[in-house]
Coordinates of C-alpha atoms and ligand atoms in Angstrom, one line a residue:
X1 CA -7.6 -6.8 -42.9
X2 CA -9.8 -7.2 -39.7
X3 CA -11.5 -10.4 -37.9
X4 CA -14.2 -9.0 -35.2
X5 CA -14.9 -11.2 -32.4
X6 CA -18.8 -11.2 -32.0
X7 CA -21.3 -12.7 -29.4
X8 CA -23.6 -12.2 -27.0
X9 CA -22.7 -10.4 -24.1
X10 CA -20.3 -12.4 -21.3
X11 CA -19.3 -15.0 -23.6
X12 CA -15.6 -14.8 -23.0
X13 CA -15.2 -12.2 -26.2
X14 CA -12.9 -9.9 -24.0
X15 CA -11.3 -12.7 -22.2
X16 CA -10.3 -14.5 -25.7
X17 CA -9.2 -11.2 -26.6
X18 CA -6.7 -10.6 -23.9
X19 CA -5.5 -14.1 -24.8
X20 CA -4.9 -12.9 -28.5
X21 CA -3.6 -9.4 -28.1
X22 CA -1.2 -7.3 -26.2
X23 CA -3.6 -4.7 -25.5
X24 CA -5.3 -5.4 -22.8
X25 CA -9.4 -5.0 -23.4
X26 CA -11.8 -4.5 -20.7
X27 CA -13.5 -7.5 -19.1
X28 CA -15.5 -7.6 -16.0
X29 CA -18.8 -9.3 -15.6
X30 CA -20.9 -7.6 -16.7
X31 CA -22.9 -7.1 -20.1
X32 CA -21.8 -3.9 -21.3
X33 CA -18.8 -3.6 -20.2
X34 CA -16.9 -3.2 -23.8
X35 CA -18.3 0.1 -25.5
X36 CA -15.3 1.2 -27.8
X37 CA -13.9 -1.2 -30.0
X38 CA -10.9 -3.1 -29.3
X39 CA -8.6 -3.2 -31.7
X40 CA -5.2 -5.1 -31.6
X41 CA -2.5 -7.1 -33.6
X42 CA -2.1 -10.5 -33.2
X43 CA 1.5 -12.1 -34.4
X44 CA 0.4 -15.3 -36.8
X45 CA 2.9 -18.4 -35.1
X46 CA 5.0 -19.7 -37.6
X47 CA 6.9 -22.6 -37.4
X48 CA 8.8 -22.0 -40.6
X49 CA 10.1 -18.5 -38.6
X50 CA 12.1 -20.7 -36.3
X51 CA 13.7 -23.1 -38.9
X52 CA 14.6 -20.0 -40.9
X53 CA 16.0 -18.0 -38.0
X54 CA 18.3 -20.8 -37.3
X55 CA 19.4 -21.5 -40.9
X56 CA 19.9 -17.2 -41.7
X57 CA 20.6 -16.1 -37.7
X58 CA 19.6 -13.2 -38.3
X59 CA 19.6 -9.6 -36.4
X60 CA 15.8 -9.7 -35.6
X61 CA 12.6 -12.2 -37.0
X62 CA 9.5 -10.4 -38.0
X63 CA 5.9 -12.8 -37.8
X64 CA 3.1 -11.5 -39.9
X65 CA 0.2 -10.1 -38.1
X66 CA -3.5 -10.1 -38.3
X67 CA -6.0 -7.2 -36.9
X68 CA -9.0 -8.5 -34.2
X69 CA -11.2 -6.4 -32.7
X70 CA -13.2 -6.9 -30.0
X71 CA -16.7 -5.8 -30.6
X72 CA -18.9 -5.2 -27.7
X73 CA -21.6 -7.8 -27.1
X74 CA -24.8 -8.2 -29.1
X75 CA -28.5 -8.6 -27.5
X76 CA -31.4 -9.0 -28.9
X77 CA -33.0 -6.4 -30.8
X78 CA -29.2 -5.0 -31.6
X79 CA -31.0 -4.6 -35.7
X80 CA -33.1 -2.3 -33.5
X81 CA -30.5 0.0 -32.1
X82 CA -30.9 -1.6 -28.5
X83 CA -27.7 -1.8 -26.5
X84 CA -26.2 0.3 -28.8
X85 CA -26.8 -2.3 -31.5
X86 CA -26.1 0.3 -34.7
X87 CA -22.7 1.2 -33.8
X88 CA -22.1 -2.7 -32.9
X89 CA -23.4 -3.5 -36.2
X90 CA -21.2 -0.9 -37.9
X91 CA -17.7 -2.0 -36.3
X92 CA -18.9 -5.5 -37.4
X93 CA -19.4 -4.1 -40.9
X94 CA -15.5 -2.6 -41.2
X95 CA -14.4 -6.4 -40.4
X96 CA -13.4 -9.1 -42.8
X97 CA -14.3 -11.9 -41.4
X98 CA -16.4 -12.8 -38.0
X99 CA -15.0 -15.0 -35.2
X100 CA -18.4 -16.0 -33.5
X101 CA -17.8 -17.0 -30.1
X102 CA -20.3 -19.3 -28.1
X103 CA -20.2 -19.7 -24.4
X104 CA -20.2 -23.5 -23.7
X105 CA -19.1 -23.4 -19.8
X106 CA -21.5 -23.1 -16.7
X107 CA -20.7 -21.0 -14.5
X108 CA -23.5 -19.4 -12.1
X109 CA -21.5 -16.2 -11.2
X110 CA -21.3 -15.2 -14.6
X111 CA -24.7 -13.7 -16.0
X112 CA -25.9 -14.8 -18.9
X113 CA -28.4 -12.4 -20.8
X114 CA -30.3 -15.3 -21.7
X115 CA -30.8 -16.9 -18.4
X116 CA -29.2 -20.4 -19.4
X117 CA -26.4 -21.5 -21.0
X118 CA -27.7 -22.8 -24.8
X119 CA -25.3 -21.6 -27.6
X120 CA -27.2 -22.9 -30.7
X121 CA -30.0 -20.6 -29.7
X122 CA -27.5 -17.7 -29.0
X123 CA -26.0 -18.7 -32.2
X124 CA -29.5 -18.1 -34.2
X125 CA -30.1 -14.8 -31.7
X126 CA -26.8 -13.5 -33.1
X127 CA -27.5 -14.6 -36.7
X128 CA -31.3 -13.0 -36.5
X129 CA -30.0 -9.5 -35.5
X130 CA -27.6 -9.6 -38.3
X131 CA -29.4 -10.9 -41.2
X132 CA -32.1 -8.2 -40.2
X133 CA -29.8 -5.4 -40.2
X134 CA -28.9 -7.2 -43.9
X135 CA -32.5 -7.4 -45.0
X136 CA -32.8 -3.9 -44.3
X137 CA -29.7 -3.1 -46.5
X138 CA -31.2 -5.1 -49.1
X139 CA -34.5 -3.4 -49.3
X140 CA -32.5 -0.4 -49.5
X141 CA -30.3 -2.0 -52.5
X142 CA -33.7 -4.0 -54.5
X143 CA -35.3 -0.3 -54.2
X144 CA -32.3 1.4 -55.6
X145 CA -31.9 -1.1 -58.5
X146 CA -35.3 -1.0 -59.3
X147 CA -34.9 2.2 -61.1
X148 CA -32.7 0.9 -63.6
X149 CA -34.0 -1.8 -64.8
X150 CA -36.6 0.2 -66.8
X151 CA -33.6 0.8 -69.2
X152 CA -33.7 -3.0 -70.1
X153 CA -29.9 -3.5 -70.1
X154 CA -28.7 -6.8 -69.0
X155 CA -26.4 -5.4 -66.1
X156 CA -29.1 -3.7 -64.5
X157 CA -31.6 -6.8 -64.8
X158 CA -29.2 -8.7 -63.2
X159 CA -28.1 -6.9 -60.1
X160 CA -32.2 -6.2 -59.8
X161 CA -32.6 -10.0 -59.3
X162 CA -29.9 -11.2 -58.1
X163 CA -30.5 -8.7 -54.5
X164 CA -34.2 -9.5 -55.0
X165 CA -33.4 -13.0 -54.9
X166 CA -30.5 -13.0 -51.8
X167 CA -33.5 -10.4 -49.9
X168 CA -35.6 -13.5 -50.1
X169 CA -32.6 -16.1 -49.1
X170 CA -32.1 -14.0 -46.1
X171 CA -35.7 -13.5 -45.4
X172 CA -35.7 -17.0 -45.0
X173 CA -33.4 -16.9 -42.1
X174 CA -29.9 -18.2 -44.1
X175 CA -26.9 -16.3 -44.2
X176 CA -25.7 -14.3 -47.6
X177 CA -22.3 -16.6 -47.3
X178 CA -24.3 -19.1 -48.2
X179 CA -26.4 -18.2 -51.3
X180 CA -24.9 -19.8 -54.1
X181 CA -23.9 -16.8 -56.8
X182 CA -21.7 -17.3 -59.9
X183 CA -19.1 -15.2 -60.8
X184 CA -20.9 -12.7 -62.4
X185 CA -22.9 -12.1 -59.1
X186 CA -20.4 -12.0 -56.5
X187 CA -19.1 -8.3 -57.0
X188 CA -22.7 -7.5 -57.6
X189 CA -23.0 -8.9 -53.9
X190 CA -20.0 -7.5 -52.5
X191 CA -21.0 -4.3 -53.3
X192 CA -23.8 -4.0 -50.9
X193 CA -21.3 -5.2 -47.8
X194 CA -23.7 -7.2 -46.3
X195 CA -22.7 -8.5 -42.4
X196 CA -24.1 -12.1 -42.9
X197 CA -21.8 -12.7 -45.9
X198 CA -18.8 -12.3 -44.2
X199 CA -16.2 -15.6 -43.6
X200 CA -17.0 -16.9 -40.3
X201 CA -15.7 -19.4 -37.7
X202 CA -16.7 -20.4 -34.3
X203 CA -14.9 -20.6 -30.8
X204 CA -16.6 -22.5 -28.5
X205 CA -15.6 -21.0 -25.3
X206 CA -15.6 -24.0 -22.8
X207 CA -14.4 -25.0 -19.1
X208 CA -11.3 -26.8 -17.9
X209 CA -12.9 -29.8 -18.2
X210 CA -14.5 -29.9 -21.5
X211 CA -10.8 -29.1 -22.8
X212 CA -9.9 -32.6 -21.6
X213 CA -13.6 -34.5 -21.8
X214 CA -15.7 -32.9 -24.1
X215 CA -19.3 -31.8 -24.0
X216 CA -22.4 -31.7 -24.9
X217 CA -22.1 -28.7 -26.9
X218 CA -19.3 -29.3 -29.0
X219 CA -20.6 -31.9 -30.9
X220 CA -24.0 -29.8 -31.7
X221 CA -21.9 -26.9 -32.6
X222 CA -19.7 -28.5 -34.7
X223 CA -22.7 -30.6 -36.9
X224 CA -24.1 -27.2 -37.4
X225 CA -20.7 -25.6 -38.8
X226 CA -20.1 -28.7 -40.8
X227 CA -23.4 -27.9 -42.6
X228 CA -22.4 -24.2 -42.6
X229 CA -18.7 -25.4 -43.9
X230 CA -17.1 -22.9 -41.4
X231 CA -14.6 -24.1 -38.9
X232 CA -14.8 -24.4 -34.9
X233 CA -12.2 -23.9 -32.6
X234 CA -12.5 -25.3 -29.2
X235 CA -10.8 -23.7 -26.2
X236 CA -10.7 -22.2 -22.3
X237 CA -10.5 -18.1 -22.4
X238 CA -10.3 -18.0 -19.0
X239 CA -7.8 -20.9 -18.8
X240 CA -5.8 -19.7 -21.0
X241 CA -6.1 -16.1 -19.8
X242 CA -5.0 -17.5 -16.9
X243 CA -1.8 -19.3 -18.5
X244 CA -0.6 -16.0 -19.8
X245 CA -0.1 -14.2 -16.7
X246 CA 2.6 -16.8 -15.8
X247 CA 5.9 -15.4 -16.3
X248 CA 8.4 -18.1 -17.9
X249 CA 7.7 -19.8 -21.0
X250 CA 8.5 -23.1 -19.3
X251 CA 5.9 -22.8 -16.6
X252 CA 3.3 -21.7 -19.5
X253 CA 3.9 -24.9 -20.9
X254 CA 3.7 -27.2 -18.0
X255 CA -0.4 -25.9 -17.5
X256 CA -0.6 -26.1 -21.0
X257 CA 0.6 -29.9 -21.3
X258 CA -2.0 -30.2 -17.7
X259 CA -4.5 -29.3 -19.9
X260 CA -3.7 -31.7 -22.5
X261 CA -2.2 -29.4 -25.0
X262 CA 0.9 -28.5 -27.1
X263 CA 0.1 -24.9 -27.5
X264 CA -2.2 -22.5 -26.6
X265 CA -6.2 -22.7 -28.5
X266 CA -5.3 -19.2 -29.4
X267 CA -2.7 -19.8 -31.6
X268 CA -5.2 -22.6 -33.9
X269 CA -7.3 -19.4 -33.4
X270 CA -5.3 -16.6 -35.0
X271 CA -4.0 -19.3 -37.9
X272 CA -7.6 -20.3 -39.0
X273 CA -8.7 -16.5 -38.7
X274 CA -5.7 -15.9 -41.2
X275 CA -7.1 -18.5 -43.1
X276 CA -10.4 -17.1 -43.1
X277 CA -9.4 -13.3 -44.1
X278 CA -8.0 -15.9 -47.0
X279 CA -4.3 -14.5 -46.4
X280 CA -1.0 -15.7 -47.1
X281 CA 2.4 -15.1 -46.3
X282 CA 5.9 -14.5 -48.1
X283 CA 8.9 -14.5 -46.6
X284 CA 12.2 -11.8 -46.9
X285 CA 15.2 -13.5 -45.8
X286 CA 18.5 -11.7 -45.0
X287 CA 21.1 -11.5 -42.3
X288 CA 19.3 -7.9 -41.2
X289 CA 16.1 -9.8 -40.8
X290 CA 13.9 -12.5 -42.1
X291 CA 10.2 -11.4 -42.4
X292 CA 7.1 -13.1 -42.8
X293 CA 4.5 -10.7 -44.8
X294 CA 1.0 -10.7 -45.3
X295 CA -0.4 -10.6 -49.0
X296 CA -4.2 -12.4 -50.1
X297 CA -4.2 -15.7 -51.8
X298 CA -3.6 -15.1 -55.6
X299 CA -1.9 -12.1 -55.4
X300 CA 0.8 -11.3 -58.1
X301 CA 4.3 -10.7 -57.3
X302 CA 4.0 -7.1 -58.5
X303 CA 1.4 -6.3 -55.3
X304 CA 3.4 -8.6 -53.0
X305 CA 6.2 -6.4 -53.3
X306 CA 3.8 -3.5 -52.8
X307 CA 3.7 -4.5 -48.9
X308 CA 7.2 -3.9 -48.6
X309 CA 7.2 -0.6 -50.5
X310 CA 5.3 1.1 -53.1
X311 CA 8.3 1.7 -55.2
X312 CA 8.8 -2.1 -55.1
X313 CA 5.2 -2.7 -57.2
X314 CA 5.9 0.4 -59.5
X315 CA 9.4 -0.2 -60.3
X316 CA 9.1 -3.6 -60.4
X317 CA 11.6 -5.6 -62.7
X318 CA 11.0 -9.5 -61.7
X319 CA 11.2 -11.8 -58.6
X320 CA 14.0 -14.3 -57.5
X321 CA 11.6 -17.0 -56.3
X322 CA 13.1 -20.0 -53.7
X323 CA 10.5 -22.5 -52.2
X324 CA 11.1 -22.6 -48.6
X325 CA 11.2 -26.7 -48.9
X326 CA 13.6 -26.8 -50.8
X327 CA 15.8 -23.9 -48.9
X328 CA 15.4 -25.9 -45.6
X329 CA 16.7 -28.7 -47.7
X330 CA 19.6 -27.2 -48.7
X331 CA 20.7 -24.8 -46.1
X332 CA 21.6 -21.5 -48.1
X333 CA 20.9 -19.5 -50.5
X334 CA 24.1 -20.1 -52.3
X335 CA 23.1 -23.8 -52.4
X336 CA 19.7 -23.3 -53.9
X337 CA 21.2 -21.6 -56.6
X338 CA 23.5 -24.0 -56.7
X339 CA 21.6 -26.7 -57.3
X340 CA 19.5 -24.9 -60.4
X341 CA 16.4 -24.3 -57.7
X342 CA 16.2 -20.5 -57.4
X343 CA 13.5 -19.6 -60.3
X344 CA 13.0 -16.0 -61.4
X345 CA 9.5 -14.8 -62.3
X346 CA 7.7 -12.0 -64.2
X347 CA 4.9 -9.6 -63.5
X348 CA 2.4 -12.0 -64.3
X349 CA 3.8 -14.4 -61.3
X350 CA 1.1 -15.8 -58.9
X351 CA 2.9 -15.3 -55.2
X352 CA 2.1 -18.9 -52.9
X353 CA 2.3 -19.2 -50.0
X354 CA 6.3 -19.8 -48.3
X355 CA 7.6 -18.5 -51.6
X356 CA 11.3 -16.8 -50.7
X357 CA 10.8 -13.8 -52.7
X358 CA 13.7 -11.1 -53.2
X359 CA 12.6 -8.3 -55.8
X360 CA 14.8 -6.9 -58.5
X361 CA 12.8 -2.8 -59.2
X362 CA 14.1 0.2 -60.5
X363 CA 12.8 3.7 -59.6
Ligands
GDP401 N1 -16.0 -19.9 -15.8 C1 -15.6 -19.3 -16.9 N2 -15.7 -17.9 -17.0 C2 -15.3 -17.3 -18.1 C3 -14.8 -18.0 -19.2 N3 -14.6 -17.1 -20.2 C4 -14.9 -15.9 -19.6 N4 -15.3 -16.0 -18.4 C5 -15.8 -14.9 -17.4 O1 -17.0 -14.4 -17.9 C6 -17.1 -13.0 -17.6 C7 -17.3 -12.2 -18.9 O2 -16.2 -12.4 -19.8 P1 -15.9 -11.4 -20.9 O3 -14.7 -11.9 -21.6 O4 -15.8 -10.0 -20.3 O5 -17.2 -11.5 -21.8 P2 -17.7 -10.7 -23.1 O6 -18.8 -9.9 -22.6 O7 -18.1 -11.7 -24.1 O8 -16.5 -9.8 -23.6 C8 -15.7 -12.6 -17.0 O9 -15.9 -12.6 -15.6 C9 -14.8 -13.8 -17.4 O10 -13.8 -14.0 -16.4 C10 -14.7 -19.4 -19.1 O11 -14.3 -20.1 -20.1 N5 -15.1 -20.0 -18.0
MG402 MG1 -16.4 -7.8 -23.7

């Protein structure tokens, strides 16, 4: 599972990345200076990590992780091919979900393809490129389906309409994530993996000074995501680019607390794009190592235990089940069970998320 990081050229995509991952991406100023994707693993911060590493001590702690890649900036025209624009597109097609970041600081040294900063209208220059690139995909689809529907069957009728009628939504310059489709329509629509349908939220990439005042962006940006229903994150890429290269952990946190803040924008970053790939974790808990893993929201405890090990799903026997709540509460395994709380669950179980899972299989 993969969140792309998409925008206009020198918005602060690279710089965010650095922030987010080890691997260090390019980032100069200039527009095109990212041409390969950058891919890299984010750890998701857990509190819940910390409380259990104290309670278990174990030999090492595992976080769950989450994929970004930094996708080279868009320009105009990118539906077109220009700036390399396909092979953007494409790397924004293998994502997930979209973190669209908007450049909401001045700064006269940095270019900006658009010749002023304004990032509502780079928003809708973004948004046009892709939902052309979807339209186009949809033409392709509608013309496909077409053929079908001669035969009259009621499957065929409704994937027909259903793309004719999200060509036309798009046409009209909305995003696919927004046309409302019923159940019966949404793997119809996830079949055509469309870029515009994708799970989005928005960083806006501001100044030192916005992090502690505000500006006149924010509030814009954020009206027009509330009527979108995605989320914003506001923070300083450079800033907290900046923050990183410090070497303690204390001194990180005194120009962190400067800036008014507990912990780095990044980390509200990587939790909401979590969020937005619509993950969840588990957690393994032992004295060799307590592990947070990744599974989707709704996920049975059969294919939970399918991230630890194949064998785990196929051989899979049932689940020993301990709410994290209440093992903080009591201290211990051996208490949990104890006090009657450790439940033990089937094949049909429904995984949530801070479930203490250990798996009984048999190969
Ligand atoms: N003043 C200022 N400069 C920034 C900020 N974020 C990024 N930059 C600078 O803008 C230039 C382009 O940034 P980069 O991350 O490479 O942009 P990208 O093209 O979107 O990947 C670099 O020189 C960055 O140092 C910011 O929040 N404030
Ligand atoms: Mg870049």
């Amino acid at each position: 599972m993969k969140c792309g990081i998409v925008g206009l050229p020198n918005v602060g995509k690279s710089t965010l990345f650095n922030c987010l991952s080890n691997a260090k991406a390019q980032s100069a100023n200039y527009p095109f200076c990212t041409i390969e994707p950058n891919i890299g693993t984010v750890s998701v911060p857990d509190q819940r990590l910390f409380e259990l590493e104290k309670l278990v001590n174990p030999e090492r702690v595992l976080p769950a992780v989450v994929e970004i890649v930094d996708i080279a900036g868009l320009v105009r025209g990118a539906s077109k091919g220009e700036g390399l624009g396909n092979q953007f597109l494409a790397n924004i097609r293998e994502c997930e979900a979209i973190i669209h970041v908007l450049r909401c600081f001045e700064d006269g040294n940095i270019i900006h393809v658009e010749g002023s900063v304004d990032p509502l209208r780079d928003k809708e220059i973004i948004d046009i490129e892709l939902q052309l690139k979807d339209i186009e995909t949809l033409e392709k689809a509608v013309d496909k389906a077409k053929k079908f529907i001669k035969s009259g069957k009621k499957d065929d009728v409704l994937l027909y309409e259903t793309l004719l009628n999200l060509k036309t939504f798009v046409e009209e310059g909305r995003n696919a994530r927004e046309f409302d489709a019923d159940d019966n329509q949404i793997p119809l629509i996830e079949n055509v993996q469309l870029l515009t349908v994708k799970p989005i939220l928005y960083v806006c990439n501001v100044d030192e000074n916005s992090i502690k005042n505000g500006n006149e962006w924010i509030a814009k940006i954020e009206e027009m995501a509330a009527k979108e229903n995605a989320e914003v994150v506001v923070l300083a890429a450079q800033i907290e680019a900046d923050i990183n290269e410090l070497d303690t952990f204390e001194e990180r946190q005194m120009f962190l607390e400067e800036l008014g803040l507990t912990e780095p924008g990044v980390n509200r970053l990587i939790t909401k794009a979590y969020d937005l790939l619509k993950l969840q974790t588990y957690f393994t808990a032992g004295v060799k190592e307590v592990r947070a893993w990744t599974i989707g929201k709704g996920w049975t405890a059969p294919q939970a235990a399918g991230v630890i090990h194949t064998d785990f799903e196929k051989g899979f026997i049932r689940a020993e089940v301990i709410k994290y709540a209440d093992f903080v509460a009591l201290g211990s395994e051996a208490k949990v069970k104890e006090a009657g709380k450790l439940s033990v669950e089937g094949k049909e179980y429904i995984v949530q998320d801070g479930d203490m899972m250990n798996f009984r299989f048999n190969v």
